[in-house]
Coordinates of C-alpha atoms (C1' of nucleotides) in Angstrom, one line a residue:
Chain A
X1 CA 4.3 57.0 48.8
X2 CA 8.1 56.9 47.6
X3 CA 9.4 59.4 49.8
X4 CA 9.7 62.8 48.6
X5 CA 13.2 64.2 48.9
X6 CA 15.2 61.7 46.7
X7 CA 12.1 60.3 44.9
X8 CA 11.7 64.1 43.7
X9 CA 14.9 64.3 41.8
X10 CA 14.0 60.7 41.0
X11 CA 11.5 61.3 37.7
X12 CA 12.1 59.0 34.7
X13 CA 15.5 58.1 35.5
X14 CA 17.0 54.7 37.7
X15 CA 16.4 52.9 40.7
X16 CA 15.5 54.1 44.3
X17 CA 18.3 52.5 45.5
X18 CA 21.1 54.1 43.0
X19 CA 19.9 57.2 43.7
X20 CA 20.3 56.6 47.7
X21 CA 23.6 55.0 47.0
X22 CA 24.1 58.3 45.0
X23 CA 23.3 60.2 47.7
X24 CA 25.4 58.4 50.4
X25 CA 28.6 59.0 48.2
X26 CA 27.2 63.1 47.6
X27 CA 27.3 63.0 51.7
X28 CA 30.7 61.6 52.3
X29 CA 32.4 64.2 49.2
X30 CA 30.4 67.2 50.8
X31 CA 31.6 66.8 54.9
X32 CA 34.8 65.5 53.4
X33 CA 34.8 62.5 55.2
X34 CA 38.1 60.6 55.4
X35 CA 38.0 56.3 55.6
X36 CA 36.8 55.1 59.1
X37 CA 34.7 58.3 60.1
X38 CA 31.1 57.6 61.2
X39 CA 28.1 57.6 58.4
X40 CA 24.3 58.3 59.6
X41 CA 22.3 55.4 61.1
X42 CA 20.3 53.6 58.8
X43 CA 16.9 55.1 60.3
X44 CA 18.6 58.5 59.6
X45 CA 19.1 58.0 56.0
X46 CA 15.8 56.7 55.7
X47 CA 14.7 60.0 56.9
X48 CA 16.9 62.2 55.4
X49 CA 16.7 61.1 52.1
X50 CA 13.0 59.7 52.2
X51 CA 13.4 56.2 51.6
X52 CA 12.6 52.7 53.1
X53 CA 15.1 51.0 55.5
X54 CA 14.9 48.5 52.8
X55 CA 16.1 50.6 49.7
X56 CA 18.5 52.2 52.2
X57 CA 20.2 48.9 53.2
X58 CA 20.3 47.5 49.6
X59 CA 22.2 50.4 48.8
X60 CA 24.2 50.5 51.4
X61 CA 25.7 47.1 50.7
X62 CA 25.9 47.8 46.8
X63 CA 28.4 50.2 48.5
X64 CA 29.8 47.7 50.8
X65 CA 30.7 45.6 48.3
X66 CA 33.1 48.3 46.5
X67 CA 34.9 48.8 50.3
X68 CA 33.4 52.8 49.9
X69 CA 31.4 52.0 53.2
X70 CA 32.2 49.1 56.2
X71 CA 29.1 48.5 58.3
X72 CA 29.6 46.8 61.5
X73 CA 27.0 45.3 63.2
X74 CA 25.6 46.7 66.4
X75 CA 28.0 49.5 65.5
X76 CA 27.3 51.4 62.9
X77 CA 28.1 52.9 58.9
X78 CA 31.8 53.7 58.5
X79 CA 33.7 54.8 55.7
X80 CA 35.5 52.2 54.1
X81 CA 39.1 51.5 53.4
X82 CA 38.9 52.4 49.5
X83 CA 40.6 49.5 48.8
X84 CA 40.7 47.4 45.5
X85 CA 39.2 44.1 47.3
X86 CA 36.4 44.5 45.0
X87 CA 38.5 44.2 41.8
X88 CA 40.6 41.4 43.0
X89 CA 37.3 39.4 43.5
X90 CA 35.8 40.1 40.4
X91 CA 39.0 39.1 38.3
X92 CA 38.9 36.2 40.5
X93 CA 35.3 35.3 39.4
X94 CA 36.6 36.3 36.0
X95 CA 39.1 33.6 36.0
X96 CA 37.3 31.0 37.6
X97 CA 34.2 31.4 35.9
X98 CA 35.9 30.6 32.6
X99 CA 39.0 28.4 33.0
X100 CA 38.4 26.7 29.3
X101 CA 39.5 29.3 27.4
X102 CA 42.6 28.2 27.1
X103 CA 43.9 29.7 30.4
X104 CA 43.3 33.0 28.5
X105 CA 42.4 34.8 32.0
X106 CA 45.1 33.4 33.9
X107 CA 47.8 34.5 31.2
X108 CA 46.5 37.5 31.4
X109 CA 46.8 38.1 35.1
X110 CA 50.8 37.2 34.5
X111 CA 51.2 39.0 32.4
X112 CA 49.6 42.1 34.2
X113 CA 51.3 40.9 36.7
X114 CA 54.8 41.3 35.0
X115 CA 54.8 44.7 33.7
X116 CA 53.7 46.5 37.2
X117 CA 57.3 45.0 38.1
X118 CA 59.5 45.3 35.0
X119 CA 57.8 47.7 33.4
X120 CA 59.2 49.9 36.7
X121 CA 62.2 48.6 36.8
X122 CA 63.9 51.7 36.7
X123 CA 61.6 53.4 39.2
X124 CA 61.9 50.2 40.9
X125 CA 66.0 49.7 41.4
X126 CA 66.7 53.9 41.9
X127 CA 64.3 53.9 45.0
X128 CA 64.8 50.8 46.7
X129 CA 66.9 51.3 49.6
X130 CA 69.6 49.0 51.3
X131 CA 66.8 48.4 54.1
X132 CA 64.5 47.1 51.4
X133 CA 67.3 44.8 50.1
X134 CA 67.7 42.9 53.5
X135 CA 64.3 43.0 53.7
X136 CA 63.5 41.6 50.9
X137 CA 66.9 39.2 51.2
X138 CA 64.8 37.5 54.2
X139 CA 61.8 37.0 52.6
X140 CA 63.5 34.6 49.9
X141 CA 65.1 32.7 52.5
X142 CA 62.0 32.3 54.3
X143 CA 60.4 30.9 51.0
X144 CA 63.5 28.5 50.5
X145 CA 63.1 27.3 53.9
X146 CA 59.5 26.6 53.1
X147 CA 58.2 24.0 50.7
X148 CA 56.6 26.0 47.7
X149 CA 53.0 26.1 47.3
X150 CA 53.1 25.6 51.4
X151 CA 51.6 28.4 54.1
X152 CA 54.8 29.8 54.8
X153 CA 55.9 29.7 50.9
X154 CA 53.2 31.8 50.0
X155 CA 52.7 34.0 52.6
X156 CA 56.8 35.0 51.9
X157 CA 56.2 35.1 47.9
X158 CA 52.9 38.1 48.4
X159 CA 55.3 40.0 50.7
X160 CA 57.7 39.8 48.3
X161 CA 56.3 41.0 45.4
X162 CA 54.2 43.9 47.5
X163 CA 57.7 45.2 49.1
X164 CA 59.0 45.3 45.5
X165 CA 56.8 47.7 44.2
X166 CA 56.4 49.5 47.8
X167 CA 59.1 52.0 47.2
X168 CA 57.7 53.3 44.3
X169 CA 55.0 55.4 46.5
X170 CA 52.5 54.6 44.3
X171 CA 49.4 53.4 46.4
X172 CA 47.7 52.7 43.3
X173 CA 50.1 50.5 41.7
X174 CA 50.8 48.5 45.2
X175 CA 47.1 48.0 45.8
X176 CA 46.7 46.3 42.5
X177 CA 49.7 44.4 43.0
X178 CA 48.1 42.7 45.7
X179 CA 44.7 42.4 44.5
X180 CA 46.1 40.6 41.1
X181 CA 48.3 38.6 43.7
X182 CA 45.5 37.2 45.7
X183 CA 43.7 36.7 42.3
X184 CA 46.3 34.4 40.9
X185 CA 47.0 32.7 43.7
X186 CA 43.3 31.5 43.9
X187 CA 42.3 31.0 40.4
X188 CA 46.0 28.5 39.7
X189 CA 45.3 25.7 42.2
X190 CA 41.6 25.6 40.2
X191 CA 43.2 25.2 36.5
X192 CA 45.0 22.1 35.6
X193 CA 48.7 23.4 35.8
X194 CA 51.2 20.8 35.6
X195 CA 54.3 22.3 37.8
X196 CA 57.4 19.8 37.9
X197 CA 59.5 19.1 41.2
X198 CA 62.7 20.6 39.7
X199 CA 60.6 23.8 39.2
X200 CA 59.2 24.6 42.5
X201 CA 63.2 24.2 43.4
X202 CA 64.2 26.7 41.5
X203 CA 61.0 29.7 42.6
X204 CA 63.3 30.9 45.4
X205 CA 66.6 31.1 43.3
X206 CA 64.6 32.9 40.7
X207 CA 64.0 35.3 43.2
X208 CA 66.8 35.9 45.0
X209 CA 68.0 36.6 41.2
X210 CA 65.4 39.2 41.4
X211 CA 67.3 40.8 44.6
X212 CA 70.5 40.5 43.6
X213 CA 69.8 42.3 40.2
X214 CA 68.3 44.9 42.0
X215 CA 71.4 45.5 44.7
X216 CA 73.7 45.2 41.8
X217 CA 71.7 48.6 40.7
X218 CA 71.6 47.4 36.8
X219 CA 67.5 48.1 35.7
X220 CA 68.1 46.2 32.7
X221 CA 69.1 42.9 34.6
X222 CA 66.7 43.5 36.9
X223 CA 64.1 43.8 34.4
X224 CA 65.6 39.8 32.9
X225 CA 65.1 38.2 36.2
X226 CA 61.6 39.4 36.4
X227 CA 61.1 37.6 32.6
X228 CA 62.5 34.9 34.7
X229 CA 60.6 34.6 37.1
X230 CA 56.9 34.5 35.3
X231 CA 58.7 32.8 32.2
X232 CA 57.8 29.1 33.9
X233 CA 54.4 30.2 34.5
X234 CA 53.5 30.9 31.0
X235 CA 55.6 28.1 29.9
X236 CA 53.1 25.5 32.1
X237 CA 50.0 27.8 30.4
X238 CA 51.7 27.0 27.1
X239 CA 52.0 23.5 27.8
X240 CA 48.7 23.1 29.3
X241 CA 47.0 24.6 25.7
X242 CA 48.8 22.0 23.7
X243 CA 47.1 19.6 25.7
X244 CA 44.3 20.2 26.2
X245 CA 43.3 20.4 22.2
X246 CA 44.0 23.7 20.9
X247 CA 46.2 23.0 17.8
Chain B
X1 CA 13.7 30.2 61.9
X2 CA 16.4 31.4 59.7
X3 CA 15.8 29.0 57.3
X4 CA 17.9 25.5 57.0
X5 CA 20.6 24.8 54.2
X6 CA 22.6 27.6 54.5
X7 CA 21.7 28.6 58.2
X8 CA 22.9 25.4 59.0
X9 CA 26.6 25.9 57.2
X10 CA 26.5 29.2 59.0
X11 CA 27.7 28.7 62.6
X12 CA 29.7 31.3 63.9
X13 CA 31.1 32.4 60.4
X14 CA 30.0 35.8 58.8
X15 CA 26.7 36.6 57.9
X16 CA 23.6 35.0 55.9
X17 CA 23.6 37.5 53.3
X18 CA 27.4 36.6 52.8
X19 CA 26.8 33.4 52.8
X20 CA 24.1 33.6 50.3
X21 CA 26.1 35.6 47.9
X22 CA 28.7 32.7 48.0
X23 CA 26.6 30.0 47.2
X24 CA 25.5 32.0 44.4
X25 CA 28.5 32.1 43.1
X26 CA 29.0 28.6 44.0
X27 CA 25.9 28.3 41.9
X28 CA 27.5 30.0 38.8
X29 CA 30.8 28.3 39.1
X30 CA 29.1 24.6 39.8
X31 CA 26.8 25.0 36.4
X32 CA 29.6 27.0 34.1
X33 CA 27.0 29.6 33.4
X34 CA 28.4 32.1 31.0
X35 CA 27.9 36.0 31.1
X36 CA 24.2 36.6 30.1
X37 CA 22.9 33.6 31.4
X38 CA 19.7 33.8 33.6
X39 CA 20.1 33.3 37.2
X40 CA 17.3 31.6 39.2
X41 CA 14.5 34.3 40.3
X42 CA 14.6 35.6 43.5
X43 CA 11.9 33.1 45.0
X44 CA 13.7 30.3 44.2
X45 CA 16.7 31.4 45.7
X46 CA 14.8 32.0 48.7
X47 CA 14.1 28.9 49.1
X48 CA 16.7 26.6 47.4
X49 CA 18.8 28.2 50.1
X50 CA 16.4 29.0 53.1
X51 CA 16.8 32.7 53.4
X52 CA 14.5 35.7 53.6
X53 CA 13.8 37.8 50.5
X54 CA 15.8 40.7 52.4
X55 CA 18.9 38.4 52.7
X56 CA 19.2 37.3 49.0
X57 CA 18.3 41.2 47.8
X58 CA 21.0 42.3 49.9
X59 CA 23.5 39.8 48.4
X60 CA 22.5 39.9 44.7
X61 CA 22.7 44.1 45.3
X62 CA 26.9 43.3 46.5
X63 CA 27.0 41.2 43.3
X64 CA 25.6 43.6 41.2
X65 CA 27.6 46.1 41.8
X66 CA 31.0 44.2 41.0
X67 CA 29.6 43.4 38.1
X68 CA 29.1 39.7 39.0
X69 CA 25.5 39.3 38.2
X70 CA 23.4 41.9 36.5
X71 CA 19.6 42.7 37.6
X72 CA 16.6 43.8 34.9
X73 CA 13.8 45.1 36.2
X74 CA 10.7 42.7 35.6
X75 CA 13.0 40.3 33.5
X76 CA 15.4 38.7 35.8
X77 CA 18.9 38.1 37.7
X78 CA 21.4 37.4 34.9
X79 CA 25.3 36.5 35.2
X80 CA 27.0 39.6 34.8
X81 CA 29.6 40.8 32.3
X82 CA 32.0 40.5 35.2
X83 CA 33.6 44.0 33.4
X84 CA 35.9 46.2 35.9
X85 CA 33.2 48.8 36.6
X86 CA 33.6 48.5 40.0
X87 CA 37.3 49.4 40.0
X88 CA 36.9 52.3 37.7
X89 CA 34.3 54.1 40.6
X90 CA 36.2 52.9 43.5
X91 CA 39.1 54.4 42.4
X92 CA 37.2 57.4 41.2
X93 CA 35.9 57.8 44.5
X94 CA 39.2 57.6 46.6
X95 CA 40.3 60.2 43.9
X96 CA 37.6 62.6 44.6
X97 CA 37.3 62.2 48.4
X98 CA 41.0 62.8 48.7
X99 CA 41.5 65.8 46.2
X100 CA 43.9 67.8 48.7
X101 CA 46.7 65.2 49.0
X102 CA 49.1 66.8 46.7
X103 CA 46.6 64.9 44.1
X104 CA 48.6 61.7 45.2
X105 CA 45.7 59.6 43.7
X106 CA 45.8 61.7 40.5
X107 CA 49.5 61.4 40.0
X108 CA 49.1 57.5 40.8
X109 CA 46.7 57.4 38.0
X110 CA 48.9 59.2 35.8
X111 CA 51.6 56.6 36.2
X112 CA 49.8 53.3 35.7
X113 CA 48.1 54.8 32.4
X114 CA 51.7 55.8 31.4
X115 CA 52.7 52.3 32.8
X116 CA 50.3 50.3 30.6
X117 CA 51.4 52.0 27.2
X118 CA 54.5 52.9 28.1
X119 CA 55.8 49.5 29.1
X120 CA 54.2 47.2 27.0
X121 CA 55.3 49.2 24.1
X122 CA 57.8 46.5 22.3
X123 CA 54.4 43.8 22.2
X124 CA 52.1 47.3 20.7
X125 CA 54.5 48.5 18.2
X126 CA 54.8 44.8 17.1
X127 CA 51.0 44.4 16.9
X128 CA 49.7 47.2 15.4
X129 CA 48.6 46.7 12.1
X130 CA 48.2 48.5 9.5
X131 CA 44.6 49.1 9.8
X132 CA 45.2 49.4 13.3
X133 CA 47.2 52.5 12.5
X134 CA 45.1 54.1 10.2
X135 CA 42.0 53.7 12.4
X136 CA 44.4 55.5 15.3
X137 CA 45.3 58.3 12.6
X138 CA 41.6 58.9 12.0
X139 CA 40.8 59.3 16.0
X140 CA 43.7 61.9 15.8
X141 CA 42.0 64.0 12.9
X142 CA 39.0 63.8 15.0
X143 CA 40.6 65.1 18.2
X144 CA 41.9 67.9 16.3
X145 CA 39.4 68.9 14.6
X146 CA 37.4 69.1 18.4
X147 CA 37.9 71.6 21.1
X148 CA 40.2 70.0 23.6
X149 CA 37.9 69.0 26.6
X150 CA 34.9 68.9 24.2
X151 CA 32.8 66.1 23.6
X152 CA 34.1 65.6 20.6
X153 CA 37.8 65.1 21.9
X154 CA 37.3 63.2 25.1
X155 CA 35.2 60.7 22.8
X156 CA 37.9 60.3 20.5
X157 CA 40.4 60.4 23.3
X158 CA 39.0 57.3 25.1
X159 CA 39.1 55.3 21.7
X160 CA 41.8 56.1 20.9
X161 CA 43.9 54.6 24.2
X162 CA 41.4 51.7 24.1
X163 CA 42.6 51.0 20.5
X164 CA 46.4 51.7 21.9
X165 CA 46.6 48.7 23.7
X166 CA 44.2 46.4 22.1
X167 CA 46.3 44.4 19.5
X168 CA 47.6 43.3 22.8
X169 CA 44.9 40.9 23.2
X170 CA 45.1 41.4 26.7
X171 CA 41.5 41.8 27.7
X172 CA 42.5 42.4 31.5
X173 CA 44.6 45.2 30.0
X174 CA 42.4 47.0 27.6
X175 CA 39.5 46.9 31.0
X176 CA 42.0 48.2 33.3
X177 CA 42.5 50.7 30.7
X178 CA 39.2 52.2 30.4
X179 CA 38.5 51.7 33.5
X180 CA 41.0 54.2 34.7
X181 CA 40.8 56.3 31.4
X182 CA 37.1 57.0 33.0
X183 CA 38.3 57.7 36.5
X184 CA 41.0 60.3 35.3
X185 CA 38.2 61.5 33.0
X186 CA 35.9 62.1 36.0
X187 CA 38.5 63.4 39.0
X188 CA 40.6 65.5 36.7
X189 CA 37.6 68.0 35.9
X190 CA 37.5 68.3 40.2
X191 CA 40.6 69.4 40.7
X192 CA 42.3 72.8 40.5
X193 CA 44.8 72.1 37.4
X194 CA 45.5 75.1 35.1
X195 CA 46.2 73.8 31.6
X196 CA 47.4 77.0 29.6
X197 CA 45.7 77.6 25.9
X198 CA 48.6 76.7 24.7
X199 CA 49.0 73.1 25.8
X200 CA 45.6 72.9 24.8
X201 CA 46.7 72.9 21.3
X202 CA 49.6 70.4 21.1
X203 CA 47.8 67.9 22.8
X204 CA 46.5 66.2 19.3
X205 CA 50.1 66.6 18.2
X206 CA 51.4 64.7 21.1
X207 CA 48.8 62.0 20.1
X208 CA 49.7 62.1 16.1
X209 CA 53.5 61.5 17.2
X210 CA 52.7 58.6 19.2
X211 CA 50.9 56.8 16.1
X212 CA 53.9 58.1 13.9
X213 CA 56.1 56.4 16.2
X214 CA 54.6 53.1 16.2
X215 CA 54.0 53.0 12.1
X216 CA 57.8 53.6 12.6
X217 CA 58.2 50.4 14.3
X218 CA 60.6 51.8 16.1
X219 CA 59.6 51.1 20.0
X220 CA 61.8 53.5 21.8
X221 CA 60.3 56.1 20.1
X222 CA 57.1 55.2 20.8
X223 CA 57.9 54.7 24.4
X224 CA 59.2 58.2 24.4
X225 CA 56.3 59.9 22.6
X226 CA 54.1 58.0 25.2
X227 CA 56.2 59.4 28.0
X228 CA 55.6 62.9 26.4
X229 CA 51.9 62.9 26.0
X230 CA 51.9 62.3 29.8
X231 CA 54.7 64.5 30.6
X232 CA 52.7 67.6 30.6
X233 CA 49.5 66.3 33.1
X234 CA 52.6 65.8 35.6
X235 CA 53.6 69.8 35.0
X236 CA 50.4 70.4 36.2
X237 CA 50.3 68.3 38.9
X238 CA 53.8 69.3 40.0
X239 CA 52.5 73.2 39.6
X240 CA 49.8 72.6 41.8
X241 CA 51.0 71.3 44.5
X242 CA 54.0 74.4 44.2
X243 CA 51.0 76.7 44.4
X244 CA 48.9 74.9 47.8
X245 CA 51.5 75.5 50.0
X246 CA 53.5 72.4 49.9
X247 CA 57.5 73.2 49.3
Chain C
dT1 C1' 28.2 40.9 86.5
dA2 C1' 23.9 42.4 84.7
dA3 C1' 20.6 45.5 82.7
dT4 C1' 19.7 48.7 79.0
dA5 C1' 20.0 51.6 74.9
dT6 C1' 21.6 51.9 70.2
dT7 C1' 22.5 49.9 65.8
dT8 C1' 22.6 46.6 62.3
dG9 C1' 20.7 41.8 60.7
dT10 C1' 16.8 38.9 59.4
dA11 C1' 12.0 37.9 58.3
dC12 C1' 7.5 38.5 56.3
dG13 C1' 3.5 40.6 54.2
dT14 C1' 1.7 43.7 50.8
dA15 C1' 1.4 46.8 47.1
dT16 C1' 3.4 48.6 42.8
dG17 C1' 6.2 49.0 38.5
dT18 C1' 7.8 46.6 34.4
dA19 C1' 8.4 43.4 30.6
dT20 C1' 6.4 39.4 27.9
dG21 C1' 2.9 37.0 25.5
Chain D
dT1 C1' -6.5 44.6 26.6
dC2 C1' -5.6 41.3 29.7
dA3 C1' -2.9 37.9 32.2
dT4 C1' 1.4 36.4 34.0
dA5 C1' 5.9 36.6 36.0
dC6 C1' 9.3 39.1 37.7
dA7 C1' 11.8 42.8 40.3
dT8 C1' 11.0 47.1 43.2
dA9 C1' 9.6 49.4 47.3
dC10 C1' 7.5 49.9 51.8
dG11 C1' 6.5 48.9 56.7
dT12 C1' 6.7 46.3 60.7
dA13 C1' 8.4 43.2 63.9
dC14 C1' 11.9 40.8 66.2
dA15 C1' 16.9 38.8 66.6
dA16 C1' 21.7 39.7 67.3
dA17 C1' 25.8 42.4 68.2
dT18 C1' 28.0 46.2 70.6
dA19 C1' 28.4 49.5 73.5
dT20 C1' 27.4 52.2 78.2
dT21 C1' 25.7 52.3 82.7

DNA sequence: TAATATTTGTACGTATGTATG
DNA sequence: TCATACATACGTACAAATATT
């Protein structure tokens, strides 16, 4: 026998386990949980909404996998973080599943990429403060003191771009920042991107372009040295189409 | 025994159902399998990689729901059409769950829908074509001639923002779009925003400007008819959180 | 340090629902 | 209608991790 309390409301329509998930996110809206607080035990859901520990588990990691729930072993259901991990790994997938079409993933991610930054530029230059300047003044000298493509390189460049967007206040926008940051990063090394010496010389100059556009308070130059910046990138996209056949 | 292959590539790392779901996707990425290809069944993952039936349910469930691989009942595990479904109800769910934080998740949405039309309007104005515009024109008589907050409109509404930023060719763009066209869909109706009758009424006239500015060709007046269709949503925001208390 | 209770992780067997031929 | 192949669901048992005592 299915149960009864969820398998009731359950007639004609999808899976067990949707419903459960369902369910689960019905729970966390009505006590209006907030991220971290405890969930029931699995053997409680099972009772409470009729099901098998099975069906419960299944759903619980459907929601896992969206960062809505974090289970811990030996300690329990929380609520997640809310985070946008799950996008960043399916445009990941995206672009690694299909890196023949000429790089059409990849360009896309740029260009995404691109307009969260000078699309704000405005936004952008008006809010950042002198504290984010230094701030960000350091994390270009820590990539030009670091070979580019290195640990320390990239670890300097995602700071960088997540500080620029920081002052904003829009959680949204800086979540995706990083989630399309950590997707480009993996998916490049995987497509065959030819990047000249003279090129990686210039990454951190581009960016301290980037800095001093901003400090000069000028949104239009600011918006330039942004072009500048992911100009290269498409240029070795551009480059990498022409040879690989496309006409 | 926990099986052998992957067991044995599992000491101290995370856990077997991680695992599993990795070499699946190792599996995909190793045989260039394209979206709507079948997947092996269940039993043969069980045992081309030495786990339990609950182990490889558990991770094809996580790659379900980001859209990775795509389950049918009494058919099969096929690769999924790795669309952004996942974002569009995680961020619907941090908007519903967090509903009394001066709608800070609403507002964010606001913005990055404004962001995507708004700053890429120089490549849409340049793209649009003619039939392009007339298709647009005819999504407007439609919203007109529907309620506002009607099937009819909504419908219309979603096409018609799809269709915005399509010419872009940007497929990452146009998915991002929907996806958070849905979620502002879904949280706005949970939230306590008064829209007067009156606003009610220009809100197919805010639309019609916007695809009278871009048969214009003149981008800055697209850009600014974008920024007054969204205008108004941030009125109401900005009114609400007057009325709750905060100064 | 060690024992114990709680909770999630893994495994296996069985029965049922669903689509194809 | 029947047979086959597949996913769905259930229940039980034990392993592993994390506390508390």
């Amino acid at each position: 026998m299915p149960g009864a309390e969820v398998a009731q409301a359950r007639r004609g329509r999808s899976s067990l386990r949707q419903e459960v998930a369902d369910e689960i996110k019905r729970h966390m809206l009505a006590h209006r949980m907030r991220p971290g607080d405890l969930l029931p035990t699995e053997s409680e859901l099972c009772a409470t909404l009729g099901a098998s520990r099975s069906s419960v588990r299944e759903a619980v990691k459907s929601l896992a996998a969206l960062d809505i729930v974090e289970v811990r072993h030996g300690h329990g259901t929380y609520v997640g973080g809310l985070g946008l991990s799950a996008l960043a790994e399916s445009v990941t997938f995206r672009g690694l599943l299909s890196p023949d079409d000429d790089f059409r993933a990849y360009a896309d991610l740029v260009d995404v990429r691109e307009l969260f930054e000078r699309g704000n530029a405005d936004g952008i230059v008006a809010a950042l403060t002198p504290a984010h300047l230094d701030a960000l003044d350091d994390l270009v000298t820590e990539m030009a003191r670091h070979p580019a493509g290195g640990e320390g390189f990239t670890a300097a460049d995602r700071a960088f771009h997540t500080l620029l967007v920081e002052p904003l206040g829009n959680d949204l926008i800086s979540q995706l920042t990083q989630a399309f940051w950590d997707s480009y990063a993996t998916v490049g090394p995987h497509l065959d991107l030819v990047t000249p010496g003279d090129e990686r010389q210039t990454l951190a100059a581009h960016h301290r372009a980037v800095v001093d556009a901003a400090r000069s308070g000028d949104a239009s130059a600011f918006a330039a040295a942004i072009g500048a910046h992911y100009a290269p990138v498409r240029g070795r996209v551009a480059a990498a189409r022409g040879a690989t056949g496309r006409p």
